[in-house]
Amino acid sequence: QSALTQPASVSGSPGQSITISCTGTSNDVGGYNYVSWFQQHPGKAPKLMIYDVSNRPSGVPDRFSGSKSGNTASLTISGLQAEDEADYYCSSYTSSITLVFGGGTKLTVL
Amino acid sequence: EVQLLESGGGLVQPGGSLRLSCAASGFPFSNYAMSWVRQAPGKGLEWVSTISGSASSTYYADSVKGRFTISRDNSKNTLYLQMNSLRVEDTAVYYCAKGLLRYQDYWGQGTLVTVSS
């Protein structure tokens, strides 16, 4: 199972919006509405930010939103804040009854 | 409050074995699937294994199938990962996480496994 494809890095200024893409295949992202997004600060455990494509767990700001079109899922962060600077990973359930992660995207807040 | 505390990591030689534990609290442990996810130094996340709440179903990544065994003791609220025939490429921080393949909503702080001679 190949990793999902994410851009290595994205950047934006405070207050701006950014979008991180996550591309898979019809056997994972495109085949199921089971895409998640995780935020990871250096030296910390990952934190669930979005599940089932577009749902936010309790406590996650509504500045974070998720969507999907075909084999590509996206995470959008609006109103960028300094504390949003982190690594972001997508994941998807697969037809092989496994889980696959993306390679990760480093978000820099300029 | 959900808490997950991993233990058992350390330095092991190639070909050796190690058993990781994850002590859970703050939720009805037996009602939830649990997973192990690892992260090699400076690398991304890699799913390792998932076990159902009743332990009746287990799932493994191809990279560890046949070498690692996931299990749980619901009477002790503890998740395990038995790792045999360890390889240098198994070196990583191992996280336990609450949740099934669909998503994992709580993660422990991780335990470092180093495979080196």
JSON list of C-alpha atoms in Angstrom, two decimals:
[
{"chain": "A", "resi": 1, "resn": "GLN", "atom": "CA", "xyz": [0.00, 0.00, 0.00]},
{"chain": "A", "resi": 2, "resn": "SER", "atom": "CA", "xyz": [1.63, 3.25, -1.16]},
{"chain": "A", "resi": 3, "resn": "ALA", "atom": "CA", "xyz": [1.49, 6.33, 1.01]},
{"chain": "A", "resi": 4, "resn": "LEU", "atom": "CA", "xyz": [-0.99, 9.04, 0.13]},
{"chain": "A", "resi": 5, "resn": "THR", "atom": "CA", "xyz": [0.56, 12.03, -1.65]},
{"chain": "A", "resi": 6, "resn": "GLN", "atom": "CA", "xyz": [0.82, 15.36, 0.17]},
{"chain": "A", "resi": 7, "resn": "PRO", "atom": "CA", "xyz": [2.87, 18.46, -0.67]},
{"chain": "A", "resi": 8, "resn": "ALA", "atom": "CA", "xyz": [6.06, 18.55, 1.39]},
{"chain": "A", "resi": 9, "resn": "SER", "atom": "CA", "xyz": [5.45, 22.09, 2.54]},
{"chain": "A", "resi": 10, "resn": "VAL", "atom": "CA", "xyz": [2.98, 24.96, 2.43]},
{"chain": "A", "resi": 11, "resn": "SER", "atom": "CA", "xyz": [3.14, 28.42, 3.92]},
{"chain": "A", "resi": 12, "resn": "GLY", "atom": "CA", "xyz": [0.92, 31.37, 4.60]},
{"chain": "A", "resi": 13, "resn": "SER", "atom": "CA", "xyz": [0.76, 34.61, 6.53]},
{"chain": "A", "resi": 14, "resn": "PRO", "atom": "CA", "xyz": [-1.31, 35.13, 9.68]},
{"chain": "A", "resi": 15, "resn": "GLY", "atom": "CA", "xyz": [-4.95, 35.63, 8.80]},
{"chain": "A", "resi": 16, "resn": "GLN", "atom": "CA", "xyz": [-4.66, 34.00, 5.41]},
{"chain": "A", "resi": 17, "resn": "SER", "atom": "CA", "xyz": [-6.09, 30.65, 4.31]},
{"chain": "A", "resi": 18, "resn": "ILE", "atom": "CA", "xyz": [-4.15, 27.63, 3.13]},
{"chain": "A", "resi": 19, "resn": "THR", "atom": "CA", "xyz": [-5.16, 24.27, 1.69]},
{"chain": "A", "resi": 20, "resn": "ILE", "atom": "CA", "xyz": [-3.26, 21.00, 1.95]},
{"chain": "A", "resi": 21, "resn": "SER", "atom": "CA", "xyz": [-4.08, 18.28, -0.55]},
{"chain": "A", "resi": 22, "resn": "CYS", "atom": "CA", "xyz": [-3.98, 14.53, -0.04]},
{"chain": "A", "resi": 23, "resn": "THR", "atom": "CA", "xyz": [-4.16, 12.35, -3.14]},
{"chain": "A", "resi": 24, "resn": "GLY", "atom": "CA", "xyz": [-4.81, 8.64, -3.15]},
{"chain": "A", "resi": 25, "resn": "THR", "atom": "CA", "xyz": [-6.66, 6.16, -5.33]},
{"chain": "A", "resi": 26, "resn": "SER", "atom": "CA", "xyz": [-10.12, 4.67, -5.70]},
{"chain": "A", "resi": 27, "resn": "ASN", "atom": "CA", "xyz": [-8.97, 1.98, -3.27]},
{"chain": "A", "resi": 28, "resn": "ASP", "atom": "CA", "xyz": [-8.57, 4.44, -0.43]},
{"chain": "A", "resi": 29, "resn": "VAL", "atom": "CA", "xyz": [-9.42, 8.16, -0.50]},
{"chain": "A", "resi": 30, "resn": "GLY", "atom": "CA", "xyz": [-11.78, 7.89, -3.46]},
{"chain": "A", "resi": 31, "resn": "GLY", "atom": "CA", "xyz": [-13.55, 4.77, -2.28]},
{"chain": "A", "resi": 32, "resn": "TYR", "atom": "CA", "xyz": [-14.49, 5.68, 1.28]},
{"chain": "A", "resi": 33, "resn": "ASN", "atom": "CA", "xyz": [-15.47, 8.72, 3.31]},
{"chain": "A", "resi": 34, "resn": "TYR", "atom": "CA", "xyz": [-12.94, 7.73, 5.94]},
{"chain": "A", "resi": 35, "resn": "VAL", "atom": "CA", "xyz": [-10.26, 10.39, 5.55]},
{"chain": "A", "resi": 36, "resn": "SER", "atom": "CA", "xyz": [-8.70, 11.91, 8.67]},
{"chain": "A", "resi": 37, "resn": "TRP", "atom": "CA", "xyz": [-6.30, 14.77, 9.27]},
{"chain": "A", "resi": 38, "resn": "PHE", "atom": "CA", "xyz": [-3.80, 15.03, 12.10]},
{"chain": "A", "resi": 39, "resn": "GLN", "atom": "CA", "xyz": [-1.73, 17.93, 13.41]},
{"chain": "A", "resi": 40, "resn": "GLN", "atom": "CA", "xyz": [1.66, 17.21, 14.96]},
{"chain": "A", "resi": 41, "resn": "HIS", "atom": "CA", "xyz": [3.86, 19.76, 16.69]},
{"chain": "A", "resi": 42, "resn": "PRO", "atom": "CA", "xyz": [7.57, 18.93, 17.11]},
{"chain": "A", "resi": 43, "resn": "GLY", "atom": "CA", "xyz": [8.15, 16.28, 19.74]},
{"chain": "A", "resi": 44, "resn": "LYS", "atom": "CA", "xyz": [4.44, 15.84, 20.38]},
{"chain": "A", "resi": 45, "resn": "ALA", "atom": "CA", "xyz": [1.88, 13.16, 19.61]},
{"chain": "A", "resi": 46, "resn": "PRO", "atom": "CA", "xyz": [-0.43, 13.62, 16.63]},
{"chain": "A", "resi": 47, "resn": "LYS", "atom": "CA", "xyz": [-3.79, 15.26, 17.29]},
{"chain": "A", "resi": 48, "resn": "LEU", "atom": "CA", "xyz": [-6.95, 14.43, 15.36]},
{"chain": "A", "resi": 49, "resn": "MET", "atom": "CA", "xyz": [-8.26, 17.53, 13.59]},
{"chain": "A", "resi": 50, "resn": "ILE", "atom": "CA", "xyz": [-10.74, 16.12, 11.04]},
{"chain": "A", "resi": 51, "resn": "TYR", "atom": "CA", "xyz": [-12.36, 12.70, 10.69]},
{"chain": "A", "resi": 52, "resn": "ASP", "atom": "CA", "xyz": [-14.70, 11.15, 8.11]},
{"chain": "A", "resi": 53, "resn": "VAL", "atom": "CA", "xyz": [-13.57, 13.75, 5.53]},
{"chain": "A", "resi": 54, "resn": "SER", "atom": "CA", "xyz": [-15.16, 16.82, 7.08]},
{"chain": "A", "resi": 55, "resn": "ASN", "atom": "CA", "xyz": [-16.09, 16.28, 10.72]},
{"chain": "A", "resi": 56, "resn": "ARG", "atom": "CA", "xyz": [-14.34, 18.17, 13.52]},
{"chain": "A", "resi": 57, "resn": "PRO", "atom": "CA", "xyz": [-13.83, 16.59, 16.95]},
{"chain": "A", "resi": 58, "resn": "SER", "atom": "CA", "xyz": [-14.97, 18.61, 19.91]},
{"chain": "A", "resi": 59, "resn": "GLY", "atom": "CA", "xyz": [-12.50, 21.37, 20.72]},
{"chain": "A", "resi": 60, "resn": "VAL", "atom": "CA", "xyz": [-11.04, 21.77, 17.23]},
{"chain": "A", "resi": 61, "resn": "PRO", "atom": "CA", "xyz": [-11.57, 25.35, 15.97]},
{"chain": "A", "resi": 62, "resn": "ASP", "atom": "CA", "xyz": [-13.94, 25.78, 13.04]},
{"chain": "A", "resi": 63, "resn": "ARG", "atom": "CA", "xyz": [-11.06, 27.43, 11.18]},
{"chain": "A", "resi": 64, "resn": "PHE", "atom": "CA", "xyz": [-10.16, 23.86, 10.24]},
{"chain": "A", "resi": 65, "resn": "SER", "atom": "CA", "xyz": [-12.27, 22.22, 7.55]},
{"chain": "A", "resi": 66, "resn": "GLY", "atom": "CA", "xyz": [-12.02, 19.16, 5.33]},
{"chain": "A", "resi": 67, "resn": "SER", "atom": "CA", "xyz": [-13.41, 18.13, 1.98]},
{"chain": "A", "resi": 68, "resn": "LYS", "atom": "CA", "xyz": [-12.97, 15.54, -0.73]},
{"chain": "A", "resi": 69, "resn": "SER", "atom": "CA", "xyz": [-13.34, 15.37, -4.48]},
{"chain": "A", "resi": 70, "resn": "GLY", "atom": "CA", "xyz": [-12.66, 12.11, -6.26]},
{"chain": "A", "resi": 71, "resn": "ASN", "atom": "CA", "xyz": [-9.36, 10.65, -5.10]},
{"chain": "A", "resi": 72, "resn": "THR", "atom": "CA", "xyz": [-8.16, 13.88, -3.46]},
{"chain": "A", "resi": 73, "resn": "ALA", "atom": "CA", "xyz": [-8.98, 15.11, 0.02]},
{"chain": "A", "resi": 74, "resn": "SER", "atom": "CA", "xyz": [-8.17, 18.59, 1.29]},
{"chain": "A", "resi": 75, "resn": "LEU", "atom": "CA", "xyz": [-7.61, 20.32, 4.60]},
{"chain": "A", "resi": 76, "resn": "THR", "atom": "CA", "xyz": [-8.24, 24.05, 4.68]},
{"chain": "A", "resi": 77, "resn": "ILE", "atom": "CA", "xyz": [-7.14, 26.29, 7.52]},
{"chain": "A", "resi": 78, "resn": "SER", "atom": "CA", "xyz": [-8.61, 29.76, 7.46]},
{"chain": "A", "resi": 79, "resn": "GLY", "atom": "CA", "xyz": [-7.50, 32.72, 9.55]},
{"chain": "A", "resi": 80, "resn": "LEU", "atom": "CA", "xyz": [-4.01, 31.25, 9.99]},
{"chain": "A", "resi": 81, "resn": "GLN", "atom": "CA", "xyz": [-2.51, 31.65, 13.44]},
{"chain": "A", "resi": 82, "resn": "ALA", "atom": "CA", "xyz": [1.06, 31.20, 14.61]},
{"chain": "A", "resi": 83, "resn": "GLU", "atom": "CA", "xyz": [0.12, 28.13, 16.64]},
{"chain": "A", "resi": 84, "resn": "ASP", "atom": "CA", "xyz": [-1.08, 26.39, 13.47]},
{"chain": "A", "resi": 85, "resn": "GLU", "atom": "CA", "xyz": [2.55, 25.94, 12.41]},
{"chain": "A", "resi": 86, "resn": "ALA", "atom": "CA", "xyz": [3.05, 22.18, 12.53]},
{"chain": "A", "resi": 87, "resn": "ASP", "atom": "CA", "xyz": [3.20, 19.03, 10.44]},
{"chain": "A", "resi": 88, "resn": "TYR", "atom": "CA", "xyz": [-0.09, 17.79, 9.02]},
{"chain": "A", "resi": 89, "resn": "TYR", "atom": "CA", "xyz": [-0.86, 14.23, 7.99]},
{"chain": "A", "resi": 90, "resn": "CYS", "atom": "CA", "xyz": [-3.84, 12.77, 6.18]},
{"chain": "A", "resi": 91, "resn": "SER", "atom": "CA", "xyz": [-4.92, 9.14, 6.48]},
{"chain": "A", "resi": 92, "resn": "SER", "atom": "CA", "xyz": [-7.46, 6.92, 4.80]},
{"chain": "A", "resi": 93, "resn": "TYR", "atom": "CA", "xyz": [-9.08, 3.55, 5.29]},
{"chain": "A", "resi": 94, "resn": "THR", "atom": "CA", "xyz": [-8.28, 1.21, 2.38]},
{"chain": "A", "resi": 95, "resn": "SER", "atom": "CA", "xyz": [-9.99, -1.60, 0.51]},
{"chain": "A", "resi": 96, "resn": "SER", "atom": "CA", "xyz": [-7.38, -3.99, 1.94]},
{"chain": "A", "resi": 97, "resn": "ILE", "atom": "CA", "xyz": [-8.76, -3.30, 5.44]},
{"chain": "A", "resi": 98, "resn": "THR", "atom": "CA", "xyz": [-5.68, -1.32, 6.37]},
{"chain": "A", "resi": 99, "resn": "LEU", "atom": "CA", "xyz": [-4.87, 2.31, 7.08]},
{"chain": "A", "resi": 100, "resn": "VAL", "atom": "CA", "xyz": [-2.57, 4.44, 4.98]},
{"chain": "A", "resi": 101, "resn": "PHE", "atom": "CA", "xyz": [-1.05, 7.81, 5.88]},
{"chain": "A", "resi": 102, "resn": "GLY", "atom": "CA", "xyz": [0.19, 10.63, 3.70]},
{"chain": "A", "resi": 103, "resn": "GLY", "atom": "CA", "xyz": [3.84, 11.62, 3.77]},
{"chain": "A", "resi": 104, "resn": "GLY", "atom": "CA", "xyz": [3.09, 14.75, 5.77]},
{"chain": "A", "resi": 105, "resn": "THR", "atom": "CA", "xyz": [3.08, 18.49, 5.03]},
{"chain": "A", "resi": 106, "resn": "LYS", "atom": "CA", "xyz": [5.05, 21.06, 6.97]},
{"chain": "A", "resi": 107, "resn": "LEU", "atom": "CA", "xyz": [3.01, 24.23, 7.45]},
{"chain": "A", "resi": 108, "resn": "THR", "atom": "CA", "xyz": [5.00, 27.40, 7.99]},
{"chain": "A", "resi": 109, "resn": "VAL", "atom": "CA", "xyz": [3.24, 30.54, 9.23]},
{"chain": "A", "resi": 110, "resn": "LEU", "atom": "CA", "xyz": [5.27, 33.43, 7.87]},
{"chain": "B", "resi": 1, "resn": "GLU", "atom": "CA", "xyz": [-10.01, 12.26, 30.66]},
{"chain": "B", "resi": 2, "resn": "VAL", "atom": "CA", "xyz": [-8.61, 9.75, 28.18]},
{"chain": "B", "resi": 3, "resn": "GLN", "atom": "CA", "xyz": [-5.03, 8.76, 28.96]},
{"chain": "B", "resi": 4, "resn": "LEU", "atom": "CA", "xyz": [-2.79, 6.39, 27.05]},
{"chain": "B", "resi": 5, "resn": "LEU", "atom": "CA", "xyz": [0.65, 5.58, 28.46]},
{"chain": "B", "resi": 6, "resn": "GLU", "atom": "CA", "xyz": [3.08, 3.52, 26.41]},
{"chain": "B", "resi": 7, "resn": "SER", "atom": "CA", "xyz": [6.02, 1.65, 27.89]},
{"chain": "B", "resi": 8, "resn": "GLY", "atom": "CA", "xyz": [8.49, -1.06, 26.98]},
{"chain": "B", "resi": 9, "resn": "GLY", "atom": "CA", "xyz": [10.62, 0.71, 24.40]},
{"chain": "B", "resi": 10, "resn": "GLY", "atom": "CA", "xyz": [14.38, 0.57, 24.39]},
{"chain": "B", "resi": 11, "resn": "LEU", "atom": "CA", "xyz": [17.48, -0.58, 22.55]},
{"chain": "B", "resi": 12, "resn": "VAL", "atom": "CA", "xyz": [17.45, -4.05, 21.00]},
{"chain": "B", "resi": 13, "resn": "GLN", "atom": "CA", "xyz": [19.73, -5.84, 18.56]},
{"chain": "B", "resi": 14, "resn": "PRO", "atom": "CA", "xyz": [18.57, -6.84, 15.07]},
{"chain": "B", "resi": 15, "resn": "GLY", "atom": "CA", "xyz": [16.71, -10.13, 15.27]},
{"chain": "B", "resi": 16, "resn": "GLY", "atom": "CA", "xyz": [15.69, -9.48, 18.85]},
{"chain": "B", "resi": 17, "resn": "SER", "atom": "CA", "xyz": [12.29, -9.11, 20.48]},
{"chain": "B", "resi": 18, "resn": "LEU", "atom": "CA", "xyz": [10.48, -6.47, 22.50]},
{"chain": "B", "resi": 19, "resn": "ARG", "atom": "CA", "xyz": [6.99, -6.14, 23.96]},
{"chain": "B", "resi": 20, "resn": "LEU", "atom": "CA", "xyz": [5.32, -2.76, 24.14]},
{"chain": "B", "resi": 21, "resn": "SER", "atom": "CA", "xyz": [2.46, -1.98, 26.50]},
{"chain": "B", "resi": 22, "resn": "CYS", "atom": "CA", "xyz": [-0.12, 0.79, 26.52]},
{"chain": "B", "resi": 23, "resn": "ALA", "atom": "CA", "xyz": [-2.07, 1.43, 29.71]},
{"chain": "B", "resi": 24, "resn": "ALA", "atom": "CA", "xyz": [-5.42, 3.06, 29.02]},
{"chain": "B", "resi": 25, "resn": "SER", "atom": "CA", "xyz": [-7.76, 4.98, 31.30]},
{"chain": "B", "resi": 26, "resn": "GLY", "atom": "CA", "xyz": [-10.68, 7.39, 31.12]},
{"chain": "B", "resi": 27, "resn": "PHE", "atom": "CA", "xyz": [-12.91, 5.39, 28.79]},
{"chain": "B", "resi": 28, "resn": "PRO", "atom": "CA", "xyz": [-14.52, 1.91, 28.62]},
{"chain": "B", "resi": 29, "resn": "PHE", "atom": "CA", "xyz": [-11.48, 0.18, 27.17]},
{"chain": "B", "resi": 30, "resn": "SER", "atom": "CA", "xyz": [-13.17, -3.01, 26.00]},
{"chain": "B", "resi": 31, "resn": "ASN", "atom": "CA", "xyz": [-15.67, -1.03, 23.91]},
{"chain": "B", "resi": 32, "resn": "TYR", "atom": "CA", "xyz": [-13.05, 0.43, 21.61]},
{"chain": "B", "resi": 33, "resn": "ALA", "atom": "CA", "xyz": [-10.64, -0.78, 18.98]},
{"chain": "B", "resi": 34, "resn": "MET", "atom": "CA", "xyz": [-7.03, 0.20, 19.54]},
{"chain": "B", "resi": 35, "resn": "SER", "atom": "CA", "xyz": [-4.17, 0.80, 17.16]},
{"chain": "B", "resi": 36, "resn": "TRP", "atom": "CA", "xyz": [-0.39, 1.09, 17.02]},
{"chain": "B", "resi": 37, "resn": "VAL", "atom": "CA", "xyz": [1.18, 3.70, 14.75]},
{"chain": "B", "resi": 38, "resn": "ARG", "atom": "CA", "xyz": [4.91, 4.34, 14.44]},
{"chain": "B", "resi": 39, "resn": "GLN", "atom": "CA", "xyz": [7.12, 7.19, 13.30]},
{"chain": "B", "resi": 40, "resn": "ALA", "atom": "CA", "xyz": [10.74, 6.68, 12.30]},
{"chain": "B", "resi": 41, "resn": "PRO", "atom": "CA", "xyz": [13.10, 9.51, 13.29]},
{"chain": "B", "resi": 42, "resn": "GLY", "atom": "CA", "xyz": [12.42, 12.52, 11.09]},
{"chain": "B", "resi": 43, "resn": "LYS", "atom": "CA", "xyz": [9.85, 10.60, 9.03]},
{"chain": "B", "resi": 44, "resn": "GLY", "atom": "CA", "xyz": [6.10, 10.41, 8.67]},
{"chain": "B", "resi": 45, "resn": "LEU", "atom": "CA", "xyz": [3.46, 8.31, 10.38]},
{"chain": "B", "resi": 46, "resn": "GLU", "atom": "CA", "xyz": [3.07, 4.63, 9.51]},
{"chain": "B", "resi": 47, "resn": "TRP", "atom": "CA", "xyz": [0.14, 2.50, 10.63]},
{"chain": "B", "resi": 48, "resn": "VAL", "atom": "CA", "xyz": [1.28, -0.77, 12.23]},
{"chain": "B", "resi": 49, "resn": "SER", "atom": "CA", "xyz": [-1.71, -2.70, 13.58]},
{"chain": "B", "resi": 50, "resn": "THR", "atom": "CA", "xyz": [-5.28, -2.50, 14.89]},
{"chain": "B", "resi": 51, "resn": "ILE", "atom": "CA", "xyz": [-7.29, -4.77, 17.19]},
{"chain": "B", "resi": 52, "resn": "SER", "atom": "CA", "xyz": [-11.02, -4.78, 17.80]},
{"chain": "B", "resi": 53, "resn": "GLY", "atom": "CA", "xyz": [-12.48, -4.17, 21.24]},
{"chain": "B", "resi": 54, "resn": "SER", "atom": "CA", "xyz": [-13.19, -7.83, 21.83]},
{"chain": "B", "resi": 55, "resn": "ALA", "atom": "CA", "xyz": [-9.83, -8.87, 20.32]},
{"chain": "B", "resi": 56, "resn": "SER", "atom": "CA", "xyz": [-11.68, -11.04, 17.82]},
{"chain": "B", "resi": 57, "resn": "SER", "atom": "CA", "xyz": [-10.21, -9.17, 14.85]},
{"chain": "B", "resi": 58, "resn": "THR", "atom": "CA", "xyz": [-6.67, -8.02, 14.19]},
{"chain": "B", "resi": 59, "resn": "TYR", "atom": "CA", "xyz": [-5.14, -6.18, 11.26]},
{"chain": "B", "resi": 60, "resn": "TYR", "atom": "CA", "xyz": [-1.50, -5.64, 10.29]},
{"chain": "B", "resi": 61, "resn": "ALA", "atom": "CA", "xyz": [0.58, -3.63, 7.88]},
{"chain": "B", "resi": 62, "resn": "ASP", "atom": "CA", "xyz": [2.45, -5.80, 5.37]},
{"chain": "B", "resi": 63, "resn": "SER", "atom": "CA", "xyz": [5.75, -4.50, 6.76]},
{"chain": "B", "resi": 64, "resn": "VAL", "atom": "CA", "xyz": [5.16, -6.18, 10.14]},
{"chain": "B", "resi": 65, "resn": "LYS", "atom": "CA", "xyz": [2.87, -9.10, 9.29]},
{"chain": "B", "resi": 66, "resn": "GLY", "atom": "CA", "xyz": [4.23, -12.35, 10.65]},
{"chain": "B", "resi": 67, "resn": "ARG", "atom": "CA", "xyz": [6.68, -10.59, 12.97]},
{"chain": "B", "resi": 68, "resn": "PHE", "atom": "CA", "xyz": [4.46, -8.42, 15.20]},
{"chain": "B", "resi": 69, "resn": "THR", "atom": "CA", "xyz": [1.43, -9.49, 17.24]},
{"chain": "B", "resi": 70, "resn": "ILE", "atom": "CA", "xyz": [-1.13, -7.12, 18.68]},
{"chain": "B", "resi": 71, "resn": "SER", "atom": "CA", "xyz": [-3.15, -8.17, 21.71]},
{"chain": "B", "resi": 72, "resn": "ARG", "atom": "CA", "xyz": [-5.07, -6.72, 24.61]},
{"chain": "B", "resi": 73, "resn": "ASP", "atom": "CA", "xyz": [-6.09, -7.57, 28.16]},
{"chain": "B", "resi": 74, "resn": "ASN", "atom": "CA", "xyz": [-9.43, -5.90, 28.77]},
{"chain": "B", "resi": 75, "resn": "SER", "atom": "CA", "xyz": [-9.32, -6.83, 32.47]},
{"chain": "B", "resi": 76, "resn": "LYS", "atom": "CA", "xyz": [-6.17, -4.73, 32.78]},
{"chain": "B", "resi": 77, "resn": "ASN", "atom": "CA", "xyz": [-7.13, -1.99, 30.29]},
{"chain": "B", "resi": 78, "resn": "THR", "atom": "CA", "xyz": [-3.86, -2.67, 28.51]},
{"chain": "B", "resi": 79, "resn": "LEU", "atom": "CA", "xyz": [-2.86, -2.96, 24.87]},
{"chain": "B", "resi": 80, "resn": "TYR", "atom": "CA", "xyz": [0.25, -4.85, 23.78]},
{"chain": "B", "resi": 81, "resn": "LEU", "atom": "CA", "xyz": [2.51, -5.15, 20.76]},
{"chain": "B", "resi": 82, "resn": "GLN", "atom": "CA", "xyz": [4.84, -8.14, 20.68]},
{"chain": "B", "resi": 83, "resn": "MET", "atom": "CA", "xyz": [7.64, -7.42, 18.23]},
{"chain": "B", "resi": 84, "resn": "ASN", "atom": "CA", "xyz": [9.85, -10.28, 17.04]},
{"chain": "B", "resi": 85, "resn": "SER", "atom": "CA", "xyz": [12.60, -10.54, 14.43]},
{"chain": "B", "resi": 86, "resn": "LEU", "atom": "CA", "xyz": [13.22, -6.84, 14.76]},
{"chain": "B", "resi": 87, "resn": "ARG", "atom": "CA", "xyz": [14.99, -5.01, 11.95]},
{"chain": "B", "resi": 88, "resn": "VAL", "atom": "CA", "xyz": [16.92, -1.74, 11.84]},
{"chain": "B", "resi": 89, "resn": "GLU", "atom": "CA", "xyz": [14.03, -0.25, 9.86]},
{"chain": "B", "resi": 90, "resn": "ASP", "atom": "CA", "xyz": [11.66, -0.90, 12.78]},
{"chain": "B", "resi": 91, "resn": "THR", "atom": "CA", "xyz": [13.41, 1.89, 14.69]},
{"chain": "B", "resi": 92, "resn": "ALA", "atom": "CA", "xyz": [10.72, 4.42, 15.52]},
{"chain": "B", "resi": 93, "resn": "VAL", "atom": "CA", "xyz": [8.57, 6.05, 18.15]},
{"chain": "B", "resi": 94, "resn": "TYR", "atom": "CA", "xyz": [5.59, 3.75, 18.65]},
{"chain": "B", "resi": 95, "resn": "TYR", "atom": "CA", "xyz": [2.28, 5.39, 19.53]},
{"chain": "B", "resi": 96, "resn": "CYS", "atom": "CA", "xyz": [-0.81, 3.65, 20.78]},
{"chain": "B", "resi": 97, "resn": "ALA", "atom": "CA", "xyz": [-4.06, 5.25, 19.72]},
{"chain": "B", "resi": 98, "resn": "LYS", "atom": "CA", "xyz": [-7.70, 4.79, 20.59]},
{"chain": "B", "resi": 99, "resn": "GLY", "atom": "CA", "xyz": [-9.82, 4.00, 17.57]},
{"chain": "B", "resi": 100, "resn": "LEU", "atom": "CA", "xyz": [-10.21, 1.70, 14.63]},
{"chain": "B", "resi": 101, "resn": "LEU", "atom": "CA", "xyz": [-9.04, 1.97, 11.05]},
{"chain": "B", "resi": 102, "resn": "ARG", "atom": "CA", "xyz": [-11.59, 4.71, 10.37]},
{"chain": "B", "resi": 103, "resn": "TYR", "atom": "CA", "xyz": [-9.88, 7.23, 12.68]},
{"chain": "B", "resi": 104, "resn": "GLN", "atom": "CA", "xyz": [-7.93, 7.47, 15.94]},
{"chain": "B", "resi": 105, "resn": "ASP", "atom": "CA", "xyz": [-9.14, 10.15, 18.31]},
{"chain": "B", "resi": 106, "resn": "TYR", "atom": "CA", "xyz": [-6.64, 9.94, 21.18]},
{"chain": "B", "resi": 107, "resn": "TRP", "atom": "CA", "xyz": [-2.92, 9.17, 21.09]},
{"chain": "B", "resi": 108, "resn": "GLY", "atom": "CA", "xyz": [-0.33, 8.40, 23.72]},
{"chain": "B", "resi": 109, "resn": "GLN", "atom": "CA", "xyz": [3.00, 10.20, 23.92]},
{"chain": "B", "resi": 110, "resn": "GLY", "atom": "CA", "xyz": [4.88, 7.31, 22.38]},
{"chain": "B", "resi": 111, "resn": "THR", "atom": "CA", "xyz": [7.77, 5.01, 23.29]},
{"chain": "B", "resi": 112, "resn": "LEU", "atom": "CA", "xyz": [11.04, 4.86, 21.36]},
{"chain": "B", "resi": 113, "resn": "VAL", "atom": "CA", "xyz": [12.27, 1.57, 19.96]},
{"chain": "B", "resi": 114, "resn": "THR", "atom": "CA", "xyz": [15.82, 1.52, 18.64]},
{"chain": "B", "resi": 115, "resn": "VAL", "atom": "CA", "xyz": [17.06, -1.51, 16.72]},
{"chain": "B", "resi": 116, "resn": "SER", "atom": "CA", "xyz": [20.82, -1.40, 16.40]},
{"chain": "B", "resi": 117, "resn": "SER", "atom": "CA", "xyz": [23.87, -3.56, 16.90]}
]
